[in-house]
Short mmCIF file of C-alpha atoms in Angstrom, two decimals:
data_model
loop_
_atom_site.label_atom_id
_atom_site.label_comp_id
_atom_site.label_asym_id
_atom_site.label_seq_id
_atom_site.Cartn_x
_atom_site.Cartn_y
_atom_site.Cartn_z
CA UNK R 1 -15.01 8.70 35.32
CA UNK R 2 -16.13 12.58 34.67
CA UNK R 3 -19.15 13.47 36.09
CA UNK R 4 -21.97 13.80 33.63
CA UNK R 5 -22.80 10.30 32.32
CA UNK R 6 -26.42 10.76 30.29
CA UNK R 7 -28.75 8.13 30.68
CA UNK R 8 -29.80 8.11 26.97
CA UNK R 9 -32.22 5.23 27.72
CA UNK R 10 -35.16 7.95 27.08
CA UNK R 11 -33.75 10.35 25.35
CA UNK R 12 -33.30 7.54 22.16
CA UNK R 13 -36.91 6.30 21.99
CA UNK R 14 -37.94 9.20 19.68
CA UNK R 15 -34.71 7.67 16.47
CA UNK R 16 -36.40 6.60 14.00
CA UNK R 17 -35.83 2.79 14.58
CA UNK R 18 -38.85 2.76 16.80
CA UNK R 19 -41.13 3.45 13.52
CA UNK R 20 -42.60 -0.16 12.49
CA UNK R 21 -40.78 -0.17 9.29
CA UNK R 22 -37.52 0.26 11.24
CA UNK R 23 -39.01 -2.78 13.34
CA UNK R 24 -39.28 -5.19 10.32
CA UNK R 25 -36.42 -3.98 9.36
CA UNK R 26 -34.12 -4.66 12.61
CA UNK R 27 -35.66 -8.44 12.57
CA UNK R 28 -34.74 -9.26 8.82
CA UNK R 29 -31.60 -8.02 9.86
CA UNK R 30 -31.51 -10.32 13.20
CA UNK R 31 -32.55 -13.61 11.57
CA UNK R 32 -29.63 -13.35 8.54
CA UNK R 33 -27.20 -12.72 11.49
CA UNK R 34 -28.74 -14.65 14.58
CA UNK R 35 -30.47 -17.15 12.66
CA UNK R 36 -27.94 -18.73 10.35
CA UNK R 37 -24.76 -19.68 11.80
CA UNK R 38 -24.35 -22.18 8.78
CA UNK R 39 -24.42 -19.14 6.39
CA UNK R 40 -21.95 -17.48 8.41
CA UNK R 41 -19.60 -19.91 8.29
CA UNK R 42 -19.70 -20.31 4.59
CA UNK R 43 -19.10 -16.94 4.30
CA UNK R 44 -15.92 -17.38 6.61
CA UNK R 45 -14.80 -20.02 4.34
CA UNK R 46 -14.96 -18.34 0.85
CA UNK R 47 -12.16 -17.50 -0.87
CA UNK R 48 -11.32 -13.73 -0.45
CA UNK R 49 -13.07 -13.07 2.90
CA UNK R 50 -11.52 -10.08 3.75
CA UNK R 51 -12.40 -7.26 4.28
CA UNK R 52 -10.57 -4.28 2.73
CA UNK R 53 -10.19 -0.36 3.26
CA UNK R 54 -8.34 2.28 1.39
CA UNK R 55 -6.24 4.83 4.14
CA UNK R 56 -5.94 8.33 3.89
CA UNK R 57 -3.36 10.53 5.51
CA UNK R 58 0.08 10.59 6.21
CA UNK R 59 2.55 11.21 8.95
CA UNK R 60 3.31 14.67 8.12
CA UNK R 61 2.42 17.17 7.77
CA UNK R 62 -1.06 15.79 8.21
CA UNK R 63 -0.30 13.84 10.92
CA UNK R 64 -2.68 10.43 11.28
CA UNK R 65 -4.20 7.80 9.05
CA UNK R 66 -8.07 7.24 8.54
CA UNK R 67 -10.62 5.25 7.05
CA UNK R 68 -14.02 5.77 5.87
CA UNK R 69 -16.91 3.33 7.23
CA UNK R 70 -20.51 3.48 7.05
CA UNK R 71 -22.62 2.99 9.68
CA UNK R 72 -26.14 3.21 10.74
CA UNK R 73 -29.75 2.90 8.46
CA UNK R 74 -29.31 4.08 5.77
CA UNK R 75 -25.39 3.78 6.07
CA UNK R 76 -23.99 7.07 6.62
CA UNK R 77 -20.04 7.84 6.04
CA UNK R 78 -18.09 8.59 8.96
CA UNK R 79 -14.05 9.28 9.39
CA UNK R 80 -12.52 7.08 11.64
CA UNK R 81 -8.62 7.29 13.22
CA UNK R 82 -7.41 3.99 12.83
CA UNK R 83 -5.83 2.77 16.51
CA UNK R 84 -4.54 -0.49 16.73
CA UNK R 85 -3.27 0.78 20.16
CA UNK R 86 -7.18 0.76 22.06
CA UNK R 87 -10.21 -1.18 21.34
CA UNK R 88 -13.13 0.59 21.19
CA UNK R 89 -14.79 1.70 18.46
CA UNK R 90 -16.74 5.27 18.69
CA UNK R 91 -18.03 7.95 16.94
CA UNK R 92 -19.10 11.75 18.06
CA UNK R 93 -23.08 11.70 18.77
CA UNK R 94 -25.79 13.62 19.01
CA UNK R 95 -27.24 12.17 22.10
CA UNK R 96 -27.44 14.69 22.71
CA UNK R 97 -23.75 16.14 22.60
CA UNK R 98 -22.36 17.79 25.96
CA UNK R 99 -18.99 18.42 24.35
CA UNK R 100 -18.15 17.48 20.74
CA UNK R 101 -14.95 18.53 18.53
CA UNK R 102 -15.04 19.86 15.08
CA UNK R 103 -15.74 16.94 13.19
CA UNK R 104 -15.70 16.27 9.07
CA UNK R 105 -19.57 14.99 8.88
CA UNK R 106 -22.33 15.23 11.08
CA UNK R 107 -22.69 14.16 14.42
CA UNK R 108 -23.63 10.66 14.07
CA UNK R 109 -27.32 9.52 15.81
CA UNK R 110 -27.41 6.57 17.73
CA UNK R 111 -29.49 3.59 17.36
CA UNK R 112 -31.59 2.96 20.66
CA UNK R 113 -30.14 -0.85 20.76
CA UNK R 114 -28.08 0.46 23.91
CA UNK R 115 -25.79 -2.52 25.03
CA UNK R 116 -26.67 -3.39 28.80
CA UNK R 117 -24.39 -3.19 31.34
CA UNK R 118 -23.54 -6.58 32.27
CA UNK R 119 -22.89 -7.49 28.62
CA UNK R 120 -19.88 -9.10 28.36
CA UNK R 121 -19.00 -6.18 25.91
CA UNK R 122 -19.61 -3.96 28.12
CA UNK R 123 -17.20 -5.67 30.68
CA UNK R 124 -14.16 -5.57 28.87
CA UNK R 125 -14.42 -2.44 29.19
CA UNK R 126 -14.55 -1.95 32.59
CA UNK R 127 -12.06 -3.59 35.55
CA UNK R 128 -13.56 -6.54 37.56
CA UNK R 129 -15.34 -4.44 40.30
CA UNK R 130 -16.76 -1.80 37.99
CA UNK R 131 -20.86 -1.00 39.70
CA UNK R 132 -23.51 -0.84 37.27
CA UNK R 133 -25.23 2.69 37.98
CA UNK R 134 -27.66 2.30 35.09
CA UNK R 135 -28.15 -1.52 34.01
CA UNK R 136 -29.80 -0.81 30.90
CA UNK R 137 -26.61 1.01 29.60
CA UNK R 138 -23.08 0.64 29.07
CA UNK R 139 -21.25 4.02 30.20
CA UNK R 140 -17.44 4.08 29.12
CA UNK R 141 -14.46 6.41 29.14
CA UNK R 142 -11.63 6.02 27.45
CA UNK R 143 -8.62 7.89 27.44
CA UNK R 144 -5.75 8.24 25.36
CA UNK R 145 -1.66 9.06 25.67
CA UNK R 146 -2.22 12.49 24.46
CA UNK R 147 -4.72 13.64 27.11
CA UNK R 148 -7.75 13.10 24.78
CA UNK R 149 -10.61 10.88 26.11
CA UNK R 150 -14.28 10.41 25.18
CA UNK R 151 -17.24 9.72 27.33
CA UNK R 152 -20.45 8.22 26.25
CA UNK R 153 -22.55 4.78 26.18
CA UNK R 154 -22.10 1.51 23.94
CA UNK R 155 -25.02 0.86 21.15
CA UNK R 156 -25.51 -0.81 18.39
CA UNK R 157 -25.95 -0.44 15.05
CA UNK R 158 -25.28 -1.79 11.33
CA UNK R 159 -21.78 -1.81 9.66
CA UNK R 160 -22.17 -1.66 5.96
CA UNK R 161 -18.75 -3.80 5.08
CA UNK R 162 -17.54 -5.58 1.93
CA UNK R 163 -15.98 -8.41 1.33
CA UNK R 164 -13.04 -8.69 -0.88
CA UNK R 165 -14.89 -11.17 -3.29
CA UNK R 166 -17.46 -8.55 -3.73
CA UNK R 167 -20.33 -10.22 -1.20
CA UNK R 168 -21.75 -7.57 1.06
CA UNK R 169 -22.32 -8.19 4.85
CA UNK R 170 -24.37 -5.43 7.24
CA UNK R 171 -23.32 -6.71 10.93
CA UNK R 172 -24.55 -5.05 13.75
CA UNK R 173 -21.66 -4.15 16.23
CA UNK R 174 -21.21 -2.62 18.99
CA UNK R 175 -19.67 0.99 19.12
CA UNK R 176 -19.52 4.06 21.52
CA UNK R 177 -21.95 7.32 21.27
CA UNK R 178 -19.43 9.76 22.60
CA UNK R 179 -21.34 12.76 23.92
CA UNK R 180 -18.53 14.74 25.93
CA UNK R 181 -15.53 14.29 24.17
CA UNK R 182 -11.77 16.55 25.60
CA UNK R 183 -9.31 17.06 22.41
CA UNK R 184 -5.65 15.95 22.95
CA UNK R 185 -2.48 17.25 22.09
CA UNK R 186 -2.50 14.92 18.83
CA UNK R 187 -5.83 16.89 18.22
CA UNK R 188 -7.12 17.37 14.36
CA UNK R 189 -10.83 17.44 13.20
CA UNK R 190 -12.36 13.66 13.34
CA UNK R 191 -15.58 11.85 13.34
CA UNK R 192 -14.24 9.32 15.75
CA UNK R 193 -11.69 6.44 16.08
CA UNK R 194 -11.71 2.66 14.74
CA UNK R 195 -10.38 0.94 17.78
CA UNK R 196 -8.69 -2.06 16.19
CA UNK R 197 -6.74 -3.38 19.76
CA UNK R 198 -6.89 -7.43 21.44
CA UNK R 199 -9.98 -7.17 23.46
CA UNK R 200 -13.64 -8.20 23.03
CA UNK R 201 -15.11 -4.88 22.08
CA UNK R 202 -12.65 -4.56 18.84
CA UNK R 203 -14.75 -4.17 15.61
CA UNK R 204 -12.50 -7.08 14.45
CA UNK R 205 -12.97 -9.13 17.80
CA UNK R 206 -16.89 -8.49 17.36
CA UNK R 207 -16.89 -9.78 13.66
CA UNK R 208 -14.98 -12.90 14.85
CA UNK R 209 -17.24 -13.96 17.25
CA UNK R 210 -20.14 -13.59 14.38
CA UNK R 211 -18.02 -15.89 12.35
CA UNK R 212 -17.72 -13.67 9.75
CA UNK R 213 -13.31 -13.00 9.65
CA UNK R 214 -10.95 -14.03 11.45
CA UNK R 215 -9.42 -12.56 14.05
CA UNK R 216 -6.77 -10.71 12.22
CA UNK R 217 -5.91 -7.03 11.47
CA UNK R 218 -3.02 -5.67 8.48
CA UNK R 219 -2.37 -2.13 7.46
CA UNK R 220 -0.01 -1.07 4.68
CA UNK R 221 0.69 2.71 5.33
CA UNK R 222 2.32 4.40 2.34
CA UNK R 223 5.32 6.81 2.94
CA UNK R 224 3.89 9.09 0.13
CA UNK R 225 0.28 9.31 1.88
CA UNK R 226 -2.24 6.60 1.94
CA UNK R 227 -2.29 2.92 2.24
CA UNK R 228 -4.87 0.07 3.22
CA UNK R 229 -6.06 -1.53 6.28
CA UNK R 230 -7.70 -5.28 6.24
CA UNK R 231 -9.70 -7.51 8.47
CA UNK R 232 -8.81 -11.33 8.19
CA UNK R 233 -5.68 -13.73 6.36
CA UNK R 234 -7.14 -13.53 2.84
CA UNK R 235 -4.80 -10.59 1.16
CA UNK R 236 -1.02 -11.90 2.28
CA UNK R 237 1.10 -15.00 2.00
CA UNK R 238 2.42 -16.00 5.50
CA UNK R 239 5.73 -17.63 3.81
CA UNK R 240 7.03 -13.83 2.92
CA UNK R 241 6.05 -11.98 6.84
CA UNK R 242 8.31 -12.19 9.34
CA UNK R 243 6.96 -13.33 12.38
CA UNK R 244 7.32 -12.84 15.72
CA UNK R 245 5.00 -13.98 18.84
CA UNK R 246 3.19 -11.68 21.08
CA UNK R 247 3.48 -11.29 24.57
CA UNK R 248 1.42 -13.35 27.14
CA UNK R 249 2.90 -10.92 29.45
CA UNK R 250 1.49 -7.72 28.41
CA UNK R 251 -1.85 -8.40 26.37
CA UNK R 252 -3.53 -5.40 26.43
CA UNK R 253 -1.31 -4.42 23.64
CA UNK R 254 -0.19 -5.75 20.45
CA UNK R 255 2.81 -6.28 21.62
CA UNK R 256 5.84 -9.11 21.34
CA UNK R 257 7.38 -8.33 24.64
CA UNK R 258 10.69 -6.74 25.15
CA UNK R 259 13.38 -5.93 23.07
CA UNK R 260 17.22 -4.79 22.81
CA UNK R 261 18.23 -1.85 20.95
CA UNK R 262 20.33 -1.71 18.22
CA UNK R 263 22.42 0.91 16.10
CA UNK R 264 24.16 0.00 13.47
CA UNK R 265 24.01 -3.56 13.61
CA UNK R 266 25.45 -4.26 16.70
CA UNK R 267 23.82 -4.17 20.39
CA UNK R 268 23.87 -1.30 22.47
CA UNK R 269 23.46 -2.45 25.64
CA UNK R 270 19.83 -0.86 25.96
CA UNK R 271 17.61 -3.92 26.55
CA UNK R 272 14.45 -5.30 28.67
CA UNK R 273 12.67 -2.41 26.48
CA UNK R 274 9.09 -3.16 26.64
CA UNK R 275 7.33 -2.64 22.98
CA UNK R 276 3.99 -1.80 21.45
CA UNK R 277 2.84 -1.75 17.69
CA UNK R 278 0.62 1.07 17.79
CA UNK R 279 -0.89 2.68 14.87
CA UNK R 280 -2.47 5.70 16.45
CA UNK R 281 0.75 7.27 17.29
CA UNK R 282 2.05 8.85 14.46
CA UNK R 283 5.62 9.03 15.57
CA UNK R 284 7.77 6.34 17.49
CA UNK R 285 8.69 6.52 21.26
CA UNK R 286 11.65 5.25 23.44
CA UNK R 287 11.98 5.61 26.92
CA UNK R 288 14.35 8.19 28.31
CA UNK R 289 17.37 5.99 28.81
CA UNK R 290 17.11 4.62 25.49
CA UNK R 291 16.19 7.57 23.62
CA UNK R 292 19.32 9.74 25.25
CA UNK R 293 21.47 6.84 24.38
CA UNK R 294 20.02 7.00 20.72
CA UNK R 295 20.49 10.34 20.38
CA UNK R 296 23.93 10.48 21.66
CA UNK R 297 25.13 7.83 19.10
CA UNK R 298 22.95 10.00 16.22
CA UNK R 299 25.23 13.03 17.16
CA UNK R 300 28.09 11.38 16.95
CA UNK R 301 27.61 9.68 13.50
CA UNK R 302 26.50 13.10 12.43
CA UNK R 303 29.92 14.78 13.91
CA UNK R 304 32.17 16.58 11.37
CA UNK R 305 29.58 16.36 8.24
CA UNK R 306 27.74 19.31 7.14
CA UNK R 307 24.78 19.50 9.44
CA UNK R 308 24.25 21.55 11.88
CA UNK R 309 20.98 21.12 14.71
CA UNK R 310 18.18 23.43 14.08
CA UNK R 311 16.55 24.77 17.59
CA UNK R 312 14.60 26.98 15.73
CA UNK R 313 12.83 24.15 13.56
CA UNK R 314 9.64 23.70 16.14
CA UNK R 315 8.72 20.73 14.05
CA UNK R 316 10.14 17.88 16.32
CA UNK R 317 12.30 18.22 19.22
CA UNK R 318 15.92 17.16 17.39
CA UNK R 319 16.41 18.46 14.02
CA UNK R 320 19.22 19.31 11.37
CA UNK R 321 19.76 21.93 8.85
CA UNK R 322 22.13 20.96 5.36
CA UNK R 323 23.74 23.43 3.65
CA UNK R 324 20.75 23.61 1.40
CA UNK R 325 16.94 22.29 2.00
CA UNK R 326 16.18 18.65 1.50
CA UNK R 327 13.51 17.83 -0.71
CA UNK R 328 13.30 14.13 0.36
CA UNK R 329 14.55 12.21 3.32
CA UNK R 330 16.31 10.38 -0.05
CA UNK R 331 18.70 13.41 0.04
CA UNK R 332 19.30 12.90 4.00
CA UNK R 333 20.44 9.28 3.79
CA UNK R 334 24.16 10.75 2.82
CA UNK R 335 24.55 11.51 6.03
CA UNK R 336 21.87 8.94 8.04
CA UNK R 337 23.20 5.80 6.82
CA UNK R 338 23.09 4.04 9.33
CA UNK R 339 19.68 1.99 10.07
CA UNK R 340 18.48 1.24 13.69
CA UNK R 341 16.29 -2.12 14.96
CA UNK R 342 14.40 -3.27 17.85
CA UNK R 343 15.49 -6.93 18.43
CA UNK R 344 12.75 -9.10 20.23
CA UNK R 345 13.79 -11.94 22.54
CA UNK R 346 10.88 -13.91 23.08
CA UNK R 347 10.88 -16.00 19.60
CA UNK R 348 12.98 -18.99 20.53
CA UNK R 349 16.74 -18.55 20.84
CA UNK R 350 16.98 -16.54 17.48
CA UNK R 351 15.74 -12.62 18.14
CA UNK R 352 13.94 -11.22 15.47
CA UNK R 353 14.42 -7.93 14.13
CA UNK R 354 12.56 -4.89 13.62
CA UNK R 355 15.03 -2.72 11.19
CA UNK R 356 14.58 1.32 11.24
CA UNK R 357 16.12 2.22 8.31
CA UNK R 358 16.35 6.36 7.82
CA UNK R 359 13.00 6.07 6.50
CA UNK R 360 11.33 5.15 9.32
CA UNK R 361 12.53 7.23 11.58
CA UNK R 362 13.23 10.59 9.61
CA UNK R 363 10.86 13.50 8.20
CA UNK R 364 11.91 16.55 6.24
CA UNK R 365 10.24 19.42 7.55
CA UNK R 366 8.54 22.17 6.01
CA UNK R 367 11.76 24.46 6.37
CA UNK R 368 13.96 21.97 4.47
CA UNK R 369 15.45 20.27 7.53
CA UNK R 370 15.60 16.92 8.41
CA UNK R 371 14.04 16.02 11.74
CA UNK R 372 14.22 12.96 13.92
CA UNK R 373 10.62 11.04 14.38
CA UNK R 374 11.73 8.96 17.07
CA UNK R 375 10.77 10.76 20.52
CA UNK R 376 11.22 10.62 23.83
CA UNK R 377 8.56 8.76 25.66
CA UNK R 378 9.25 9.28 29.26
CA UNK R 379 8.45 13.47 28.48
CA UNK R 380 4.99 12.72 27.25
CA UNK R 381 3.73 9.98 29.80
CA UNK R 382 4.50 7.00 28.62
CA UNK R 383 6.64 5.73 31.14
CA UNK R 384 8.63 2.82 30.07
CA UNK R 385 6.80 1.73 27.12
CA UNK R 386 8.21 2.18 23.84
CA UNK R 387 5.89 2.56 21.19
CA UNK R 388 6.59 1.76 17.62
CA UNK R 389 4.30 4.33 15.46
CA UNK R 390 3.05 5.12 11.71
CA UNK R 391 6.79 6.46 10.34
CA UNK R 392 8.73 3.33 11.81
CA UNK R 393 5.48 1.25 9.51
CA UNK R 394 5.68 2.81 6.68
CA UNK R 395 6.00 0.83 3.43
CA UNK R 396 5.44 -2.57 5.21
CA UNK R 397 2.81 -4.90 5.59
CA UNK R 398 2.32 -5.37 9.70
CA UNK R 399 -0.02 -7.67 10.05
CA UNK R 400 -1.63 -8.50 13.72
CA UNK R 401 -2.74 -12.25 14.04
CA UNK R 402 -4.96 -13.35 17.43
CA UNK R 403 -5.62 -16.31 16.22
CA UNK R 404 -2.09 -17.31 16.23
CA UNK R 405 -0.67 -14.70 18.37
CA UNK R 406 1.70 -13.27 16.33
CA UNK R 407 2.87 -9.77 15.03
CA UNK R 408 4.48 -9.93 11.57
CA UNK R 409 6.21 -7.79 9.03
CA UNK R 410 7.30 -7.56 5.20
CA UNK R 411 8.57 -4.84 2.97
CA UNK R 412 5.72 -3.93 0.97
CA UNK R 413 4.27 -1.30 -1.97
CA UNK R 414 1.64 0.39 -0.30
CA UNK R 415 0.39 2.51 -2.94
CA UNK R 416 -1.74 0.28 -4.17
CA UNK R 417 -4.68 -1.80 -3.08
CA UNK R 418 -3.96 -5.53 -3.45
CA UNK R 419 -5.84 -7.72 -5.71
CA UNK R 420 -4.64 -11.49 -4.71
CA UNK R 421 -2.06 -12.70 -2.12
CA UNK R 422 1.19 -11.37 -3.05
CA UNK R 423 0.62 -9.01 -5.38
CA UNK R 424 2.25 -6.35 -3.12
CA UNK R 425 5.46 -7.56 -1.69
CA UNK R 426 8.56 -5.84 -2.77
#
């Protein structure tokens, strides 16, 4: 932990949900959500119960995918980095703020429904032995692969959310009040992040255990900018994803365990990789042996065509020039025509494959070349894990399923929102 946790036990008690207007207000909102178990299970139960959200963004230039949600009375909108690769949801607060970022709205002010310590929210954050310095509050760090981190405490406070049959829902969920936040290398202006990850203190988890979805994330993330993210099974048909199971071995992740490299249709030799689906990474990752190996047999498909490696181009470490700028990573494929796939093991005796055609793992820079969005992981901290990020998603449904434990797949049109299962498969 940094030093400089806030106990924002007193400095809360002057919001404006003290007022006894906010008071009535808080217990309406307690008995439709406390009181009624039978109404939240009919709401599970109706046709169309999930819940759906347009994306913005793109992998480059911009970088990242968000959402918008609104949170807090009266519901206030907020810009939020969608992360399927942590769990906890937060947003930059005034609690006052030690250190906040630029943001695109302003700083969010927390409800004084602080989570307590021993809350079994507040646990899953925090390993076994964690000691409670201030019981009424749940302090939390997290960090992230890029050297970014937040600090702050766990509250509570309303989630204005729709359902895709049009019925409204206002849940109150728990959420961090970052007050010291440190930028990353990935850094860009943001309100905060929508951790959507396995554990208890995921804003999907949370609306589980109110019985109001179920346990299952999607996102659709466009290759021309923009997409959708859902919460529960309502929006595809199961019969068209291709699924594979996740790991009992490494479940802090979504991910389905280990995999074997291939290039080309045939088996490299590169196996026992271990593999994450991880939407806040915007780019993919291998570890050093397998990215050098990758690399090696990129060069050599590339060897005596007209392309020639671009040091200069700063805009990923390995890129190519043609003899003229490409427009479109359409005009690449001449020469990248061969696709790549991750091939996971732990789905009976018949692997299932993750292809990489040149789609997902090429960009076209700003100076007309064509760059290579797989990285190397080892060089940025990652270790061994191999991360599989927005460009290797693109134009696919990926669909996360606790409930069944199970990651899936399907070529999809992301452009638009969907209206009824199916309506999106290509």
């Amino acid at each position: 932990m940094r030093k400089g946790k806030v106990n924002v036990f007193f400095l809360l008690l002057f919001l404006s949900l003290s007022s006894a207007s906010d008071q009535k207000w808080r217990k309406a909102m307690m008995s439709a959500y406390n009181g009624s178990s039978s109404s939240s299970s009919m709401m599970m139960n109706r046709v169309g119960s999930s819940i759906l959200f347009p994306i913005h963004g793109n992998v480059y230039p911009t970088g990242y995918y968000n959402v918008t949600i609104n949170i807090g009375h009266p519901p206030k909108p907020y810009f939020l980095d969608l992360d399927t690769g942590s769990d906890l949801t937060w947003l930059q607060c005034n609690a006052p703020c030690v250190h906040c970022i630029e943001a695109p709205h302003p700083l969010y002010q927390p409800s004084n429904d602080l989570v307590a310590c021993r809350h079994p929210l507040c646990a899953a954050l925090h390993p076994p032995d964690y000691k409670c310095e201030s019981p009424d509050q749940c302090d939390y760090e997290v960090e992230y692969a890029d050297g970014g981190s937040s600090l702050g405490v766990l509250v509570r406070d309303v989630f204005s959310l729709n359902y895709t049959n049009g019925v409204r829902l206002s849940p109150r969920l728990a959420l961090g009040c970052g007050y010291d936040q440190i930028p990353g290398t990935s850094y860009h202006p943001l309100d905060g992040i929508l951790g959507l990850g396995r554990g208890k203190s995921s804003i999907v988890s949370q609306l589980q255990s109110q019985g109001l979805v179920r346990n299952v994330v999607g996102h659709c993330l466009s290759g021309r900018g923009g997409g959708f993210l859902f919460f529960g099974d309502g929006l595809y048909d199961s019969s068209h994803v291709t699924w594979t199971s996740m790991s009992q071995e490494f479940t802090k992740y979504y991910s389905p365990g280990s995999a074997e490299l291939h290039f080309g249709g045939k088996a490299t030799g590169i196996k026992n990789l271990i593999v994450i689906f991880d939407s806040g990474s915007s780019y993919t990752y291998l570890n050093s042996q397998a990215y050098q190996a990758l690399t090696l047999l990129l060069k050599k498909e590339l060897s005596g065509r007209s392309l020639k490696e671009a040091p200069e181009d700063q805009t990923l470490p390995l890129c190519w020039q043609g003899r003229k700028p490409f427009r479109s990573v359409h005009d690449a494929k001449k020469y990248f025509k061969t696709s790549l796939a991750l091939a996971f093991a732990n789905s009976g005796r018949r692997k299932t494959q993750f292809e990489l055609h040149p789609e997902a793992y090429l960009i076209i820079s700003n100076k007309g070349n064509v760059c290579l969005g797989i990285l190397n992981g080892t060089q940025v901290g990652l270790q061994n894990l191999n991360v599989i990020g927005d460009i290797s998603m693109q134009d696919r449904m990926v669909v996360y399923d606790s409930e069944k434990q199970v990651i899936g797949w399907s070529p999809a049109n992301c452009d638009h929102l969907p209206r009824f299962k199916s309506a999106y498969y290509m």
